[in-house]
Short mmCIF file of N, CA and C in Angstrom, two decimals:
data_model
loop_
_atom_site.label_atom_id
_atom_site.label_comp_id
_atom_site.label_asym_id
_atom_site.label_seq_id
_atom_site.Cartn_x
_atom_site.Cartn_y
_atom_site.Cartn_z
N MET A 13 64.24 66.57 81.87
CA MET A 13 65.50 66.64 81.16
C MET A 13 65.20 66.88 79.68
N PRO A 14 65.78 67.90 79.08
CA PRO A 14 65.50 68.17 77.67
C PRO A 14 66.12 67.11 76.77
N SER A 15 65.41 66.83 75.72
CA SER A 15 65.92 65.82 74.78
C SER A 15 67.03 66.44 73.92
N PRO A 16 68.01 65.64 73.57
CA PRO A 16 69.10 66.18 72.74
C PRO A 16 68.58 66.50 71.34
N ARG A 17 69.08 67.57 70.80
CA ARG A 17 68.70 67.96 69.44
C ARG A 17 69.41 67.09 68.43
N THR A 18 68.66 66.69 67.45
CA THR A 18 69.28 65.95 66.36
C THR A 18 69.31 66.87 65.14
N THR A 19 70.47 67.04 64.62
CA THR A 19 70.61 67.88 63.44
C THR A 19 70.62 66.98 62.21
N PRO A 20 69.92 67.39 61.18
CA PRO A 20 69.93 66.55 59.97
C PRO A 20 71.31 66.53 59.36
N GLU A 21 71.60 65.39 58.72
CA GLU A 21 72.91 65.26 58.08
C GLU A 21 73.00 66.23 56.92
N PRO A 22 74.08 66.98 56.83
CA PRO A 22 74.21 67.90 55.70
C PRO A 22 74.47 67.13 54.42
N ARG A 23 73.81 67.54 53.37
CA ARG A 23 74.05 66.93 52.07
C ARG A 23 75.30 67.56 51.48
N PRO A 24 76.01 66.86 50.60
CA PRO A 24 77.27 67.39 50.07
C PRO A 24 77.11 68.69 49.30
N GLY A 25 75.99 68.91 48.63
CA GLY A 25 75.84 70.10 47.82
C GLY A 25 75.40 71.33 48.58
N ASP A 26 74.93 71.16 49.82
CA ASP A 26 74.38 72.28 50.57
C ASP A 26 75.39 73.39 50.79
N ASP A 27 76.58 73.05 51.22
CA ASP A 27 77.57 74.06 51.56
C ASP A 27 78.00 74.83 50.32
N ARG A 28 78.21 74.13 49.23
CA ARG A 28 78.65 74.79 48.00
C ARG A 28 77.56 75.69 47.44
N SER A 29 76.32 75.23 47.46
CA SER A 29 75.24 76.04 46.91
C SER A 29 74.98 77.26 47.79
N THR A 30 75.12 77.12 49.10
CA THR A 30 74.95 78.26 50.00
C THR A 30 76.05 79.28 49.75
N ASP A 31 77.26 78.82 49.58
CA ASP A 31 78.36 79.74 49.27
C ASP A 31 78.13 80.45 47.94
N LEU A 32 77.62 79.73 46.98
CA LEU A 32 77.35 80.32 45.67
C LEU A 32 76.31 81.42 45.78
N ILE A 33 75.25 81.17 46.52
CA ILE A 33 74.20 82.17 46.69
C ILE A 33 74.73 83.37 47.47
N ARG A 34 75.58 83.15 48.45
CA ARG A 34 76.16 84.27 49.21
C ARG A 34 77.03 85.15 48.33
N TRP A 35 77.84 84.52 47.47
CA TRP A 35 78.68 85.31 46.56
C TRP A 35 77.83 86.08 45.57
N ALA A 36 76.75 85.48 45.11
CA ALA A 36 75.86 86.17 44.18
C ALA A 36 75.20 87.37 44.84
N ALA A 37 74.76 87.19 46.08
CA ALA A 37 74.16 88.32 46.81
C ALA A 37 75.19 89.41 47.04
N PHE A 38 76.42 89.04 47.35
CA PHE A 38 77.48 90.02 47.55
C PHE A 38 77.73 90.80 46.26
N SER A 39 77.72 90.10 45.14
CA SER A 39 77.96 90.80 43.86
C SER A 39 76.78 91.71 43.52
N CYS A 40 75.57 91.34 43.94
CA CYS A 40 74.42 92.22 43.73
C CYS A 40 74.59 93.54 44.48
N PHE A 41 75.32 93.50 45.56
CA PHE A 41 75.62 94.72 46.31
C PHE A 41 76.84 95.44 45.72
N LEU A 42 77.86 94.68 45.39
CA LEU A 42 79.13 95.27 44.98
C LEU A 42 79.08 95.92 43.60
N VAL A 43 78.42 95.30 42.65
CA VAL A 43 78.40 95.84 41.29
C VAL A 43 77.78 97.24 41.23
N PRO A 44 76.62 97.48 41.85
CA PRO A 44 76.09 98.85 41.82
C PRO A 44 77.00 99.87 42.52
N VAL A 45 77.67 99.46 43.59
CA VAL A 45 78.59 100.38 44.26
C VAL A 45 79.74 100.76 43.32
N VAL A 46 80.27 99.79 42.62
CA VAL A 46 81.36 100.07 41.68
C VAL A 46 80.87 100.93 40.52
N LEU A 47 79.67 100.65 40.03
CA LEU A 47 79.12 101.47 38.96
C LEU A 47 78.94 102.92 39.40
N LEU A 48 78.44 103.13 40.61
CA LEU A 48 78.31 104.50 41.13
C LEU A 48 79.67 105.14 41.31
N TRP A 49 80.62 104.37 41.79
CA TRP A 49 81.97 104.89 42.02
C TRP A 49 82.59 105.42 40.72
N TYR A 50 82.34 104.70 39.63
CA TYR A 50 82.92 105.10 38.35
C TYR A 50 82.03 106.05 37.56
N GLY A 51 80.99 106.59 38.17
CA GLY A 51 80.22 107.66 37.57
C GLY A 51 79.02 107.27 36.75
N SER A 52 78.52 106.07 36.90
CA SER A 52 77.31 105.68 36.18
C SER A 52 76.11 106.40 36.78
N SER A 53 75.03 106.52 36.02
CA SER A 53 73.84 107.21 36.52
C SER A 53 73.17 106.37 37.60
N LEU A 54 72.42 107.05 38.46
CA LEU A 54 71.72 106.37 39.54
C LEU A 54 70.64 105.44 38.99
N ALA A 55 69.95 105.88 37.94
CA ALA A 55 68.90 105.05 37.34
C ALA A 55 69.50 103.79 36.70
N GLY A 56 70.62 103.94 36.00
CA GLY A 56 71.27 102.78 35.39
C GLY A 56 71.78 101.81 36.43
N THR A 57 72.31 102.36 37.51
CA THR A 57 72.81 101.52 38.60
C THR A 57 71.66 100.78 39.28
N ALA A 58 70.54 101.49 39.49
CA ALA A 58 69.38 100.85 40.12
C ALA A 58 68.83 99.74 39.23
N GLY A 59 68.78 99.98 37.92
CA GLY A 59 68.31 98.95 37.00
C GLY A 59 69.22 97.74 36.99
N THR A 60 70.52 97.99 37.04
CA THR A 60 71.48 96.89 37.09
C THR A 60 71.31 96.08 38.37
N ALA A 61 71.13 96.78 39.48
CA ALA A 61 70.96 96.10 40.77
C ALA A 61 69.71 95.24 40.76
N LEU A 62 68.61 95.77 40.22
CA LEU A 62 67.36 94.99 40.16
C LEU A 62 67.51 93.79 39.23
N GLY A 63 68.19 93.98 38.11
CA GLY A 63 68.40 92.87 37.20
C GLY A 63 69.25 91.76 37.81
N LEU A 64 70.32 92.16 38.49
CA LEU A 64 71.17 91.16 39.16
C LEU A 64 70.41 90.44 40.27
N ALA A 65 69.60 91.18 41.01
CA ALA A 65 68.82 90.55 42.08
C ALA A 65 67.81 89.56 41.51
N ALA A 66 67.19 89.91 40.40
CA ALA A 66 66.22 89.00 39.79
C ALA A 66 66.90 87.73 39.27
N VAL A 67 68.03 87.89 38.61
CA VAL A 67 68.75 86.73 38.10
C VAL A 67 69.24 85.85 39.25
N THR A 68 69.73 86.46 40.31
CA THR A 68 70.19 85.70 41.47
C THR A 68 69.03 84.94 42.11
N ALA A 69 67.87 85.57 42.22
CA ALA A 69 66.72 84.89 42.82
C ALA A 69 66.27 83.70 41.98
N VAL A 70 66.23 83.87 40.67
CA VAL A 70 65.83 82.77 39.79
C VAL A 70 66.85 81.63 39.86
N CYS A 71 68.13 81.97 39.86
CA CYS A 71 69.17 80.93 39.96
C CYS A 71 69.08 80.19 41.28
N ARG A 72 68.78 80.91 42.34
CA ARG A 72 68.64 80.27 43.65
C ARG A 72 67.48 79.28 43.65
N VAL A 73 66.35 79.69 43.09
CA VAL A 73 65.19 78.80 43.02
C VAL A 73 65.52 77.56 42.19
N LEU A 74 66.15 77.76 41.04
CA LEU A 74 66.49 76.62 40.19
C LEU A 74 67.51 75.70 40.85
N LEU A 75 68.47 76.26 41.55
CA LEU A 75 69.47 75.46 42.24
C LEU A 75 68.84 74.61 43.34
N ARG A 76 67.97 75.21 44.14
CA ARG A 76 67.30 74.45 45.21
C ARG A 76 66.41 73.36 44.63
N ARG A 77 65.72 73.68 43.53
CA ARG A 77 64.87 72.68 42.90
C ARG A 77 65.69 71.51 42.38
N SER A 78 66.83 71.83 41.78
CA SER A 78 67.71 70.79 41.27
C SER A 78 68.24 69.91 42.41
N GLU A 79 68.59 70.52 43.52
CA GLU A 79 69.07 69.74 44.67
C GLU A 79 67.98 68.83 45.21
N ARG A 80 66.75 69.32 45.28
CA ARG A 80 65.65 68.49 45.77
C ARG A 80 65.40 67.32 44.84
N CYS A 81 65.42 67.58 43.54
CA CYS A 81 65.20 66.49 42.57
C CYS A 81 66.31 65.45 42.64
N ALA A 82 67.55 65.91 42.77
CA ALA A 82 68.68 64.97 42.87
C ALA A 82 68.58 64.15 44.15
N ALA A 83 68.19 64.78 45.25
CA ALA A 83 68.05 64.04 46.51
C ALA A 83 66.93 63.02 46.41
N ARG A 84 65.85 63.39 45.75
CA ARG A 84 64.73 62.46 45.59
C ARG A 84 65.14 61.27 44.71
N LEU A 85 65.90 61.52 43.65
CA LEU A 85 66.36 60.44 42.80
C LEU A 85 67.30 59.50 43.54
N LEU A 86 68.16 60.06 44.40
CA LEU A 86 69.06 59.21 45.18
C LEU A 86 68.29 58.37 46.19
N ASP A 87 67.21 58.92 46.73
CA ASP A 87 66.41 58.16 47.69
C ASP A 87 65.64 57.04 47.01
N GLU A 88 65.22 57.26 45.76
CA GLU A 88 64.44 56.25 45.04
C GLU A 88 65.32 55.18 44.39
N GLU A 89 66.60 55.45 44.23
CA GLU A 89 67.49 54.51 43.55
C GLU A 89 67.66 53.25 44.38
N PRO A 90 67.42 52.08 43.78
CA PRO A 90 67.58 50.84 44.54
C PRO A 90 69.06 50.55 44.83
N ALA A 91 69.27 49.84 45.90
CA ALA A 91 70.63 49.47 46.28
C ALA A 91 71.18 48.47 45.27
N PRO A 92 72.47 48.53 44.95
CA PRO A 92 73.04 47.58 44.00
C PRO A 92 73.01 46.16 44.56
N ARG A 93 72.70 45.21 43.67
CA ARG A 93 72.64 43.81 44.09
C ARG A 93 74.01 43.18 44.03
N ALA A 94 74.27 42.29 44.92
CA ALA A 94 75.52 41.53 44.88
C ALA A 94 75.37 40.42 43.85
N HIS A 95 76.40 40.19 43.08
CA HIS A 95 76.37 39.14 42.07
C HIS A 95 76.56 37.80 42.77
N PRO A 96 75.70 36.82 42.49
CA PRO A 96 75.78 35.55 43.20
C PRO A 96 77.03 34.74 42.88
N ARG A 97 77.64 34.92 41.72
CA ARG A 97 78.79 34.11 41.34
C ARG A 97 80.12 34.78 41.65
N GLY A 98 80.13 36.05 41.91
CA GLY A 98 81.39 36.73 42.13
C GLY A 98 81.94 37.27 40.83
N ARG A 99 83.10 37.86 40.89
CA ARG A 99 83.65 38.54 39.72
C ARG A 99 84.24 37.59 38.70
N HIS A 100 85.00 36.58 39.14
CA HIS A 100 85.75 35.74 38.21
C HIS A 100 85.10 34.39 37.96
N GLN A 101 83.88 34.23 38.30
CA GLN A 101 83.24 32.93 38.13
C GLN A 101 82.11 33.01 37.12
N ARG A 102 82.41 33.51 35.95
CA ARG A 102 81.41 33.63 34.91
C ARG A 102 81.21 32.29 34.22
N THR A 103 80.03 32.12 33.70
CA THR A 103 79.76 30.90 32.93
C THR A 103 79.54 31.28 31.49
N GLY A 104 79.52 30.32 30.63
CA GLY A 104 79.25 30.55 29.22
C GLY A 104 80.53 30.68 28.43
N THR A 105 80.35 30.79 27.11
CA THR A 105 81.51 30.90 26.24
C THR A 105 81.59 32.32 25.72
N GLY A 106 82.73 32.64 25.16
CA GLY A 106 82.89 33.98 24.61
C GLY A 106 84.36 34.35 24.57
N SER A 107 84.62 35.50 24.02
CA SER A 107 86.01 35.93 23.87
C SER A 107 86.58 36.49 25.17
N HIS A 108 85.81 36.57 26.20
CA HIS A 108 86.29 37.14 27.46
C HIS A 108 86.77 36.06 28.43
N ARG A 109 87.11 34.89 27.93
CA ARG A 109 87.49 33.80 28.81
C ARG A 109 88.97 33.76 29.07
N GLY A 110 89.75 34.60 28.42
CA GLY A 110 91.20 34.64 28.68
C GLY A 110 91.96 33.68 27.80
N GLY A 111 93.27 33.76 27.85
CA GLY A 111 94.11 32.87 27.07
C GLY A 111 94.20 33.30 25.61
N ARG A 112 94.99 32.54 24.84
CA ARG A 112 95.11 32.84 23.41
C ARG A 112 94.06 32.07 22.65
N HIS A 113 93.62 32.70 21.59
CA HIS A 113 92.58 32.09 20.77
C HIS A 113 93.18 31.73 19.40
N SER A 114 92.95 30.54 18.98
CA SER A 114 93.46 30.14 17.66
C SER A 114 92.34 30.24 16.65
N GLY A 115 92.73 30.47 15.41
CA GLY A 115 91.74 30.52 14.34
C GLY A 115 90.93 31.80 14.42
N GLY A 116 89.72 31.72 13.89
CA GLY A 116 88.83 32.87 13.95
C GLY A 116 89.17 33.89 12.88
N ASN A 117 88.91 35.13 13.16
CA ASN A 117 89.10 36.21 12.21
C ASN A 117 90.38 36.98 12.41
N SER A 118 91.34 36.43 13.12
CA SER A 118 92.58 37.17 13.36
C SER A 118 93.46 37.12 12.13
N PRO A 119 94.25 38.18 11.86
CA PRO A 119 95.10 38.19 10.67
C PRO A 119 96.17 37.09 10.71
N ALA A 120 96.61 36.71 11.90
CA ALA A 120 97.64 35.67 11.99
C ALA A 120 97.03 34.29 11.90
N GLY A 121 95.73 34.18 12.08
CA GLY A 121 94.97 33.01 12.24
C GLY A 121 94.91 31.91 11.38
#
């Protein structure tokens, strides 16, 4: 009996970054077509296409690197600790204890 396939959980940024790269690749195709359509030279169009492809490739590499670094930082981040006293059971003195304060540096004081 074959074992069931387990698919890794998709990270939130994967879908957006994939869409971004797809749109960039589409524009690398579309821009030269439009330039040719409007009468630009073949050499200028080819240079534009190569430039767009290079920029898209570099952006893709940087985006993937950024995602890997962010995922690694999230994996290394320690879980938040629960406070032993709770939210409203603080100790000590200070101006955060509530109520009205008499005296001090207040203008009415």
